[in-house]
mmCIF file of C-alpha atoms and ligand atoms in Angstrom:
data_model
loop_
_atom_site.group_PDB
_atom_site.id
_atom_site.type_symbol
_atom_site.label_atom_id
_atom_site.label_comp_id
_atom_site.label_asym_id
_atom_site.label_seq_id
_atom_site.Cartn_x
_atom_site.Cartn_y
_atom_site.Cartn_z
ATOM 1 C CA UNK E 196 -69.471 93.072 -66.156
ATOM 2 C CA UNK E 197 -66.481 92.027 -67.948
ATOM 3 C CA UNK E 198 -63.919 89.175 -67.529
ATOM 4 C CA UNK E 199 -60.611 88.407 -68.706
ATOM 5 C CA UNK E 200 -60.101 85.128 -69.822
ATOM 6 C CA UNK E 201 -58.106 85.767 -73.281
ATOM 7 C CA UNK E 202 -55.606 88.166 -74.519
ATOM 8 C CA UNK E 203 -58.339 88.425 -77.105
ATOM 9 C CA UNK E 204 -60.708 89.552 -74.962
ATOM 10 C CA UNK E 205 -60.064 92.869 -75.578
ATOM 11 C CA UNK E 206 -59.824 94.731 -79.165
ATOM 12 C CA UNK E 207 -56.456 96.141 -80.746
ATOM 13 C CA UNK E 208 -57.944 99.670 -79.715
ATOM 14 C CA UNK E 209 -58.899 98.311 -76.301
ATOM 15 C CA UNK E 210 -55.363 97.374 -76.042
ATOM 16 C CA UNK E 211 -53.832 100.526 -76.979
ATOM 17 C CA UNK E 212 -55.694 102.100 -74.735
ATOM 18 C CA UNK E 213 -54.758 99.349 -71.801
ATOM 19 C CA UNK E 214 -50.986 99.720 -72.662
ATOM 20 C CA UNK E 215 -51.547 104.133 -72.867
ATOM 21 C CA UNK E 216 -52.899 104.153 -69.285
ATOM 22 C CA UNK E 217 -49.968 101.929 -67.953
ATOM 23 C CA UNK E 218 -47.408 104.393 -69.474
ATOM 24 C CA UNK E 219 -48.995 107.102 -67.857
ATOM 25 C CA UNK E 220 -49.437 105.174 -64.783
ATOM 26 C CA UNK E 221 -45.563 104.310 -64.497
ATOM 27 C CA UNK E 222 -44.804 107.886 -65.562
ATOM 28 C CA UNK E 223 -47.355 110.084 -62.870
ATOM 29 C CA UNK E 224 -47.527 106.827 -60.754
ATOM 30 C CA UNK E 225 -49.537 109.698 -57.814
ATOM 31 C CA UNK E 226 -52.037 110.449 -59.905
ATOM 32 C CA UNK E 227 -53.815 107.015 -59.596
ATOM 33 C CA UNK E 228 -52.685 105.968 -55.701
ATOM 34 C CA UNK E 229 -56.227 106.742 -54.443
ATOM 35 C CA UNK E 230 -58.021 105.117 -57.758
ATOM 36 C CA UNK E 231 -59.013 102.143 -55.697
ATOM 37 C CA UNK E 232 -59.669 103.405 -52.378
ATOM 38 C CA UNK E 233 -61.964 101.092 -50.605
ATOM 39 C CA UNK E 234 -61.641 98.533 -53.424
ATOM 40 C CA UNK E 235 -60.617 94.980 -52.251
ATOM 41 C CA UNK E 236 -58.900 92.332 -54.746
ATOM 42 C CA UNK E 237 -58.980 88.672 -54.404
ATOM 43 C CA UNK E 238 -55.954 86.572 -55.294
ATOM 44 C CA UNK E 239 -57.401 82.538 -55.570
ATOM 45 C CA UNK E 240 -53.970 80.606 -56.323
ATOM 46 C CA UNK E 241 -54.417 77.722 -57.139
ATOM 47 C CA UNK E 242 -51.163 76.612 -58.306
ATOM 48 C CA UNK E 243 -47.655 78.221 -57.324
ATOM 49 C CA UNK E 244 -46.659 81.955 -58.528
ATOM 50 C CA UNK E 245 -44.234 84.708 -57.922
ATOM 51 C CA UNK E 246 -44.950 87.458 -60.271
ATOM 52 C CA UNK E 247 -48.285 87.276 -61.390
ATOM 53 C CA UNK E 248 -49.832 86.989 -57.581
ATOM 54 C CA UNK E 249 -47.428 89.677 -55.940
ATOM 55 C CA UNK E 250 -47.438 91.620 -59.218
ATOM 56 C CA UNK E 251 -51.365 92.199 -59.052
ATOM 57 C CA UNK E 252 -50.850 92.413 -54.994
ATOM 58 C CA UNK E 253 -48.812 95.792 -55.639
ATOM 59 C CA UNK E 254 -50.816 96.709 -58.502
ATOM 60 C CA UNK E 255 -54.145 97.156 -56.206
ATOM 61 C CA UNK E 256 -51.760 98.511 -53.489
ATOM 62 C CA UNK E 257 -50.216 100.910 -55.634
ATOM 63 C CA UNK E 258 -53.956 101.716 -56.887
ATOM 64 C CA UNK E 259 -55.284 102.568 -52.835
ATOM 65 C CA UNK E 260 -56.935 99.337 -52.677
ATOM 66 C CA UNK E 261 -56.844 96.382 -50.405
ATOM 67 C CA UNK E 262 -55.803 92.798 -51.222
ATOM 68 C CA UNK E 263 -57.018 89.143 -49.444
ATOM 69 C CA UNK E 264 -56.908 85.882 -50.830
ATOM 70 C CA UNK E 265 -54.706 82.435 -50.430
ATOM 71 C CA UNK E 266 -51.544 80.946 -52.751
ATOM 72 C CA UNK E 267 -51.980 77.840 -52.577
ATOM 73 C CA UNK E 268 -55.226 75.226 -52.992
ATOM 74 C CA UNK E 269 -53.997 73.525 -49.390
ATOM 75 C CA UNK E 270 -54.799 76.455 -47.546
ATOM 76 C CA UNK E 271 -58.533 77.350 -48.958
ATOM 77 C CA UNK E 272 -61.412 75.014 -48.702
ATOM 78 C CA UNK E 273 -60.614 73.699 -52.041
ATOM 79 C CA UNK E 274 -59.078 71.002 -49.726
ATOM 80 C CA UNK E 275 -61.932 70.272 -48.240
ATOM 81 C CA UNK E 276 -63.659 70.169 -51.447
ATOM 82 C CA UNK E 277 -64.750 72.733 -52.088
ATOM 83 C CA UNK E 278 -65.707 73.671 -56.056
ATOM 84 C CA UNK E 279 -64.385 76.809 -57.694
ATOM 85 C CA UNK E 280 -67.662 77.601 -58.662
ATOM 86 C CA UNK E 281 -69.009 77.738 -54.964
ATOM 87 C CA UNK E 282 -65.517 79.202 -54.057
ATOM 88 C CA UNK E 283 -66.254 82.564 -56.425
ATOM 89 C CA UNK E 284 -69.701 82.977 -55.344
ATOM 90 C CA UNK E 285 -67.766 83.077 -51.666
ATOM 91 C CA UNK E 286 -65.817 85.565 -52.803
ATOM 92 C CA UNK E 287 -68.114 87.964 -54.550
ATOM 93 C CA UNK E 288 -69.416 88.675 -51.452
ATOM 94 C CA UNK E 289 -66.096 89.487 -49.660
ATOM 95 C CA UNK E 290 -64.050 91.319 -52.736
ATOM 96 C CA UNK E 291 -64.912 93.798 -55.916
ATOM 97 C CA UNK E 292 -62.581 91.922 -58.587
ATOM 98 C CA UNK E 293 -60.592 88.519 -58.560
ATOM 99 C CA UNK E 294 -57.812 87.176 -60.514
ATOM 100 C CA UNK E 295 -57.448 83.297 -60.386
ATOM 101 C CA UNK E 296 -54.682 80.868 -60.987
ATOM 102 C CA UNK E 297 -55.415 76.870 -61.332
ATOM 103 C CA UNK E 298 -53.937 73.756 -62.929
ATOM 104 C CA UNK E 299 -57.163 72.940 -64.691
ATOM 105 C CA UNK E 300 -57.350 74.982 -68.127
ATOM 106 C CA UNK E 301 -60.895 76.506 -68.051
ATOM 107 C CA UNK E 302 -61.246 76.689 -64.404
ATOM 108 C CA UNK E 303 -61.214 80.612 -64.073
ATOM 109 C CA UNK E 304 -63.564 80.373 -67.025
ATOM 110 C CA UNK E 305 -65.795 78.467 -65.082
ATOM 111 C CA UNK E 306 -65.299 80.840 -62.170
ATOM 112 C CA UNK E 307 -65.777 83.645 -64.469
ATOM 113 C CA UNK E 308 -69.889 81.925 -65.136
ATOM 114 C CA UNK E 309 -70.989 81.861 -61.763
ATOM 115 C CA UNK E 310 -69.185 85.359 -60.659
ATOM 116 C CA UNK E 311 -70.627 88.458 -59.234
ATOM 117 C CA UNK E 312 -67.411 90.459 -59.784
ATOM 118 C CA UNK E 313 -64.791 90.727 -62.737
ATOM 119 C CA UNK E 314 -62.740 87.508 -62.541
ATOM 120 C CA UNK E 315 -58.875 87.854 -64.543
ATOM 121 C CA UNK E 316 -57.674 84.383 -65.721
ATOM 122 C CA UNK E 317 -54.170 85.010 -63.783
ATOM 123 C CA UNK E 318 -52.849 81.137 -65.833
ATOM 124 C CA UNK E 319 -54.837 78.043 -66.362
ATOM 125 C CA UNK E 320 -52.753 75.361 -66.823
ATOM 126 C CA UNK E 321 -51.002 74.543 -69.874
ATOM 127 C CA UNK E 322 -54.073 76.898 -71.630
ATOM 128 C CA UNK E 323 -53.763 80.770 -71.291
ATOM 129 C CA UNK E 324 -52.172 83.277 -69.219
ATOM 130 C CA UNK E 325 -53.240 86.628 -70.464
ATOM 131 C CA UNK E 326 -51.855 88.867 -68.331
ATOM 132 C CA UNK E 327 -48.457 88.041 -68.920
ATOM 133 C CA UNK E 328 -49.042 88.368 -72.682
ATOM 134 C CA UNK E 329 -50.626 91.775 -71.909
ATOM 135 C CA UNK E 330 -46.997 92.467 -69.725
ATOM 136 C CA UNK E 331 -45.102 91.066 -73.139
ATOM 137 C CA UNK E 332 -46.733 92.984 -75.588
ATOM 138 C CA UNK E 333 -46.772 95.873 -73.568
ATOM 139 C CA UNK E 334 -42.831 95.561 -72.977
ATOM 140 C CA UNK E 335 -42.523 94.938 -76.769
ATOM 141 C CA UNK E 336 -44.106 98.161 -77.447
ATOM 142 C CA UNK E 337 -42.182 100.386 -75.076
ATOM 143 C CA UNK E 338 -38.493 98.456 -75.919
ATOM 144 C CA UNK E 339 -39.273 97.477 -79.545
ATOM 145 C CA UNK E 340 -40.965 100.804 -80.543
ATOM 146 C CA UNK E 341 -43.942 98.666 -82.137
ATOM 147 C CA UNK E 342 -46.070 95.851 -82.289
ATOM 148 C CA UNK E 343 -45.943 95.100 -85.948
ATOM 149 C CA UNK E 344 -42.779 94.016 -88.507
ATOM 150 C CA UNK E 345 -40.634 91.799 -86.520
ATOM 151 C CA UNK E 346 -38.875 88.226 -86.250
ATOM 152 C CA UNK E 347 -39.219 86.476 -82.983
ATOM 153 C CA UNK E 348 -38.000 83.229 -81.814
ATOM 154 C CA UNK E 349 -39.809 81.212 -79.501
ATOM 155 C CA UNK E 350 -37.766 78.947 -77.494
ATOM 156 C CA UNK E 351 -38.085 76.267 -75.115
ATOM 157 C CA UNK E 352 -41.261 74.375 -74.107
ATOM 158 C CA UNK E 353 -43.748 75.453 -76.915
ATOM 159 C CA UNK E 354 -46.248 72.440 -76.200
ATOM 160 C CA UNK E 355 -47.036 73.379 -72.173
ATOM 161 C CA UNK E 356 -46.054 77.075 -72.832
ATOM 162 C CA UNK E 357 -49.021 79.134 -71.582
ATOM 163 C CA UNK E 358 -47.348 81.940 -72.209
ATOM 164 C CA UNK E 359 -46.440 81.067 -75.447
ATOM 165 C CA UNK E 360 -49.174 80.211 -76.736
ATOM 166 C CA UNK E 361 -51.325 83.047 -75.848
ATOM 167 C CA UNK E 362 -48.457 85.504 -77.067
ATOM 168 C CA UNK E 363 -49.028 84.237 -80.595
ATOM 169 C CA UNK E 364 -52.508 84.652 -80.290
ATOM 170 C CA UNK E 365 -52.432 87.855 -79.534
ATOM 171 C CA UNK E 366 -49.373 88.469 -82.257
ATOM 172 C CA UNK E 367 -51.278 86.951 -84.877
ATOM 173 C CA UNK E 368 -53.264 90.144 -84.878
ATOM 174 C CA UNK E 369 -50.824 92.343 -85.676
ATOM 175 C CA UNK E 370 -48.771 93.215 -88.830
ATOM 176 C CA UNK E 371 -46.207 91.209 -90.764
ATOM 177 C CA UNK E 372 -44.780 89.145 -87.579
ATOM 178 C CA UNK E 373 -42.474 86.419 -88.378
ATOM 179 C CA UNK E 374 -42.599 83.283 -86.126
ATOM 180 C CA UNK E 375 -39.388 81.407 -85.762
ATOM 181 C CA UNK E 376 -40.574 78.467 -83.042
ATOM 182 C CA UNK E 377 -37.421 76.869 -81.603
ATOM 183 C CA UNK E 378 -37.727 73.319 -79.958
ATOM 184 C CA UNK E 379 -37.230 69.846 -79.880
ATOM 185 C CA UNK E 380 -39.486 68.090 -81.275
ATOM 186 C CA UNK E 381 -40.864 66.473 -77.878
ATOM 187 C CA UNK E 382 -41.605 70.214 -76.827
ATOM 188 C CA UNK E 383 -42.458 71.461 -80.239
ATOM 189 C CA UNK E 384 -45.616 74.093 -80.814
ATOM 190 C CA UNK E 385 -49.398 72.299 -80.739
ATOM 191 C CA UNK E 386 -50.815 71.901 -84.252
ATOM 192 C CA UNK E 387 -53.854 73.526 -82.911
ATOM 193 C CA UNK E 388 -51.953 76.985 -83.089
ATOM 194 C CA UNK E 389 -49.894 75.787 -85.999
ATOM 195 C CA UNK E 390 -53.552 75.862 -88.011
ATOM 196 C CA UNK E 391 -54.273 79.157 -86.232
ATOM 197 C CA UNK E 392 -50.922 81.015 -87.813
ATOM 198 C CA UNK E 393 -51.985 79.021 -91.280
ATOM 199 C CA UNK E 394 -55.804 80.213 -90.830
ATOM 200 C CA UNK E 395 -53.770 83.743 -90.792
ATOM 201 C CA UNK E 396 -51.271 83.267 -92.994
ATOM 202 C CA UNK E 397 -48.743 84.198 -91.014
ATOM 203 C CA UNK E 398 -45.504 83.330 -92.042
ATOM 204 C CA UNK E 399 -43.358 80.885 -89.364
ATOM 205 C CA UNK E 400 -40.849 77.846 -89.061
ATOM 206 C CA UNK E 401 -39.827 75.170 -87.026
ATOM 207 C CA UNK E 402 -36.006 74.565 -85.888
ATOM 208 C CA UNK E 403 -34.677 72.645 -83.160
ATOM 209 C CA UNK E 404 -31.145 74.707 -82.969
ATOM 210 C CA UNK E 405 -31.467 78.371 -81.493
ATOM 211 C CA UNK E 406 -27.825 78.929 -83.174
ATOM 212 C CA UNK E 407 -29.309 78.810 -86.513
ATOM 213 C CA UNK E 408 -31.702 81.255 -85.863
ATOM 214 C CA UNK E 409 -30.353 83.714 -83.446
ATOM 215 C CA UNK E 410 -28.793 85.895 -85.929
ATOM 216 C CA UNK E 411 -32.328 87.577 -87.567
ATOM 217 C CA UNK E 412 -34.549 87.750 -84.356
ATOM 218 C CA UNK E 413 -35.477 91.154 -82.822
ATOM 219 C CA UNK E 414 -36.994 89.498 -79.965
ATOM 220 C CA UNK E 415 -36.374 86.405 -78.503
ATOM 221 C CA UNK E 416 -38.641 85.009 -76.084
ATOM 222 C CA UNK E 417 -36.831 82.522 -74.041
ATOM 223 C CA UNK E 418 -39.364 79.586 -71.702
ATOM 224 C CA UNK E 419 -38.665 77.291 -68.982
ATOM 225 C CA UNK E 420 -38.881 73.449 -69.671
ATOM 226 C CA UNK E 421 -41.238 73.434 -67.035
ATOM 227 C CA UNK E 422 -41.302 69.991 -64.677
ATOM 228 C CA UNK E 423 -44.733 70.781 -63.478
ATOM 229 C CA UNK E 424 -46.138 69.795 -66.306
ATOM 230 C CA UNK E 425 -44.429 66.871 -67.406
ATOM 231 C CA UNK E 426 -45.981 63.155 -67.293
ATOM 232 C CA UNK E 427 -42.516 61.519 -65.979
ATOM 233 C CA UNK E 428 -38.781 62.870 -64.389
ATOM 234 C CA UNK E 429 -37.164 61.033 -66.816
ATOM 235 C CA UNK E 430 -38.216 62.763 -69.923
ATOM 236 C CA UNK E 431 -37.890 65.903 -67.971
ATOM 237 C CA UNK E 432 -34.382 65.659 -66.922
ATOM 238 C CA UNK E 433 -33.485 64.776 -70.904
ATOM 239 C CA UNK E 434 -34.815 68.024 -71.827
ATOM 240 C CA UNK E 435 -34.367 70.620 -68.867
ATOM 241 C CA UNK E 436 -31.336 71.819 -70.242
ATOM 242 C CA UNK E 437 -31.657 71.854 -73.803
ATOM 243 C CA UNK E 438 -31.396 75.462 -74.377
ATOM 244 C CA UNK E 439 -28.963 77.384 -72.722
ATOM 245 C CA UNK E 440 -28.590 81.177 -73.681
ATOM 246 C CA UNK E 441 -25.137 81.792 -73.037
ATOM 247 C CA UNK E 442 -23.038 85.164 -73.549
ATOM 248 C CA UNK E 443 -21.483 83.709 -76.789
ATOM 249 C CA UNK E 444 -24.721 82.541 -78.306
ATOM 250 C CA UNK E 445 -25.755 86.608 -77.324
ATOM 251 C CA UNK E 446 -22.942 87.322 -79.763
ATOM 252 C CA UNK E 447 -24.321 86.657 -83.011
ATOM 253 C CA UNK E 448 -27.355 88.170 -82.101
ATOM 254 C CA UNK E 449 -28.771 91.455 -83.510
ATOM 255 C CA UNK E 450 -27.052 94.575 -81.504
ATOM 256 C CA UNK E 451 -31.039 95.366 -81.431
ATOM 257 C CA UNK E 452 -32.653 92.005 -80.269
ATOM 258 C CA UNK E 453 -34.191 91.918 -77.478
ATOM 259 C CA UNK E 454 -34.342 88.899 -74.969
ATOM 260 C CA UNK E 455 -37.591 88.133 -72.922
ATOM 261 C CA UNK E 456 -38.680 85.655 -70.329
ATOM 262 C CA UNK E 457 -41.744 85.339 -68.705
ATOM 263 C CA UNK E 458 -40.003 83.856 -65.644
ATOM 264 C CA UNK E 459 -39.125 81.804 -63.400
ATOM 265 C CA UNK E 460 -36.201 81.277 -65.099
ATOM 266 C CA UNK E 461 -34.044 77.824 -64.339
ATOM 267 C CA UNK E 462 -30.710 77.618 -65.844
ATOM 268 C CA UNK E 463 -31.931 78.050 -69.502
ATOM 269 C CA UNK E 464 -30.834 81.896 -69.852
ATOM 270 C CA UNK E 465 -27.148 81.612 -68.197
ATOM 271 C CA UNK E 466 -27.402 84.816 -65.602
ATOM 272 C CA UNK E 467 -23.728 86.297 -66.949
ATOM 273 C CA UNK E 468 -26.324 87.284 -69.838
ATOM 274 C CA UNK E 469 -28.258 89.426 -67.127
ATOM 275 C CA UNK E 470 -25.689 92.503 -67.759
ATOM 276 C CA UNK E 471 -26.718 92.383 -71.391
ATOM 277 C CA UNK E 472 -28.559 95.502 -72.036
ATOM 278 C CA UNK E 473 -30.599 93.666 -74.752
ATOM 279 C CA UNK E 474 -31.624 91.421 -71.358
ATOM 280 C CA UNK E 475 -35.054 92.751 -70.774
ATOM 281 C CA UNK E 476 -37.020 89.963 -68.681
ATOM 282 C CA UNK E 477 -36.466 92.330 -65.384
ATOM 283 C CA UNK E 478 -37.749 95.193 -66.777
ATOM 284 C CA UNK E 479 -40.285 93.057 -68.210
ATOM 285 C CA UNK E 480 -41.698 91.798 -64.552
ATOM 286 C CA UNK E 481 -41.701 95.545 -63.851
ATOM 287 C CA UNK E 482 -44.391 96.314 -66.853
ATOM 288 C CA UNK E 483 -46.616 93.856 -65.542
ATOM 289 C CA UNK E 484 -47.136 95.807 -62.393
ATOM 290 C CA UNK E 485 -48.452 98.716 -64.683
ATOM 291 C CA UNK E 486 -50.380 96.588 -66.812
ATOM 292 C CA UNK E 487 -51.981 94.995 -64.078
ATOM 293 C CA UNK E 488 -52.840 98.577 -62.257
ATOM 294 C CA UNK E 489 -53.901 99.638 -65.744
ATOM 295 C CA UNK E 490 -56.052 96.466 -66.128
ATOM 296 C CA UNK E 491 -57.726 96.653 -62.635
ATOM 297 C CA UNK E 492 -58.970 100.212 -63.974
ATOM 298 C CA UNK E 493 -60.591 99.283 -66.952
ATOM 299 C CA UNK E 494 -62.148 96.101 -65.538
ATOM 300 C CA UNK E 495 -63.753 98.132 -62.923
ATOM 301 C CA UNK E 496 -64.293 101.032 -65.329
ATOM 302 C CA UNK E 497 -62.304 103.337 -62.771
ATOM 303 C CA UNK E 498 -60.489 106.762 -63.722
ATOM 304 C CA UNK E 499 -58.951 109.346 -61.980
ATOM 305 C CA UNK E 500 -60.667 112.089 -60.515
ATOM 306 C CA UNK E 501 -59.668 115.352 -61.818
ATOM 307 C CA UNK E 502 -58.281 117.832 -59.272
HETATM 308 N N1 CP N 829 -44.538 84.737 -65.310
HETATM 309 C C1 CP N 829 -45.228 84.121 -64.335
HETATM 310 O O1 CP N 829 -46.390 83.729 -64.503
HETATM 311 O O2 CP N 829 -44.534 83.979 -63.167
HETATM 312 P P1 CP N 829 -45.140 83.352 -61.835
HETATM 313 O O3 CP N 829 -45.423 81.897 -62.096
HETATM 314 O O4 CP N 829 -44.076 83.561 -60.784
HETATM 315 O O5 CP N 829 -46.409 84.083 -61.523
#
């Protein structure tokens, strides 16, 4: 039985093959609506979500299968007490794959240990959240053309940035990738990764300004400051809005950059830039429903019956 837990998890091949299925699935989306008949999926939310939770909703939907679960800790027996470990063993009994969101980083890995079924880290605090880096590389691929030989800017909250930080994991893997990490320094990128991208001698640099930069990205991958995880309001409202991507800034950018955000957005991408065709964070949310069907698939080792 496998698990998803990292982005690394899975080999480049694996991946390739992960990202061919969900560009067949979004282009014959029929051929795989009865892949997951009489499957159930379990969504444990543990911590708030828009995307990722609905997103793997429709993905089993769109697959045939059934979903059950809860969004929020206050409404499972986790408020009772309850331990994720006894919590999964719960489930495995009720569902044939789970993907689980919590605030404690290594939680779904600890969910993962005592599972009966295929558990998918869906975000674990300030840690990992694979499944949106599988939705960004996957986007990168279909709107880039290729997951090698590019400059992108990460900007925002590198130092709580799941997202982030499990995007350059997965990057570092690939081909002559430039990393242009764009903070202040309160926010800036965890040595811990900065001694990954030197382990790999990957080539990178630290600015605070996004203006200085703009110009030679092809992708820029914007992030929320996010409140959630910050130790006081105070230091949160002095840095909430210190990156705002406005239509100007989008001016000196590369005709052929494109912009990404995992999402929720707050104010930090100004939405006048939404009619930007280089703008791809909706179209972005949209991969991540074929991802996730794709991911459900191989996870369960499902394929389509031929006719
Ligand atoms: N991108 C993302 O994880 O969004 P949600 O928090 O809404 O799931």
């Amino acid at each position: 039985m496998r698990h998803l837990m990292s982005p690394l998890d899975f080999t480049t091949s694996e991946l390739d093959a992960l990202f061919d299925l969900a560009c067949d699935i979004e282009k014959n989306p029929k051929k795989y609506a009865h892949v997951c008949d009489g499957k159930k999926l379990a969504t444990c939310f543990y911590e708030p979500s828009t995307r990722t939770r609905l997103s793997f909703e429709a993905a089993m939907m769109n697959l045939g299968g059934n979903v059950l679960g809860f969004s929020e800790a206050s409404s499972s027996s986790a408020a009772k007490g309850e331990s994720v470990s006894d919590t999964i063993r719960v489930i495995s009994c009720y569902a044939d794959i789970c993907a689980m969101r919590h605030p404690k980083e290594g939680a779904p890995m600890v969910a993962a240990s005592k599972s009966g079924i295929p558990v998918i880290n869906a975000g674990d605090g300030g840690h990992q959240h694979p499944t949106q880096t599988l939705t960004d590389l996957l986007t990168i691929r279909n709107l880039h053309g290729k997951l090698n030989n590019f400059t992108i800017g990460l900007c925002g909250d590198l130092k709580f940035g799941r997202t982030v930080h499990s995007l350059i994991r997965a990057l570092l893997r690939y081909d002559n990738i430039h990393f242009v990490f764009i903070s202040p320094d309160e926010l800036r990128i965890p040595d811990y990764i900065i001694d990954e991208l030197k382990e790999k001698n990957a080539t990178y640099e630290e600015v605070i300004m996004l203006d200085d930069v703009i110009d030679k990205l092809d992708i820029l991958y914007m992030t929320r400051v996010q409140r959630e995880r910050f130790f006081n309001e105070e230091d949160y409202v002095r840095l909430k809005n210190f990156y705002i991507l406005t239509k100007e800034k989008m001016d000196k950018a590369k005709e052929t950059c494109i912009v990404m955000h995992p999402l929720p957005r707050v104010n930090e991408i100004s939405v006048e830039v939404d009619d930007d065709p280089r703008a791809s964070y909706f179209k972005q949310a949209q991969y991540g429903v074929y991802v996730r069907m794709a991911l459900i698939m191989t996870l369960l080792e499902l394929e389509v019956k031929d006719a």
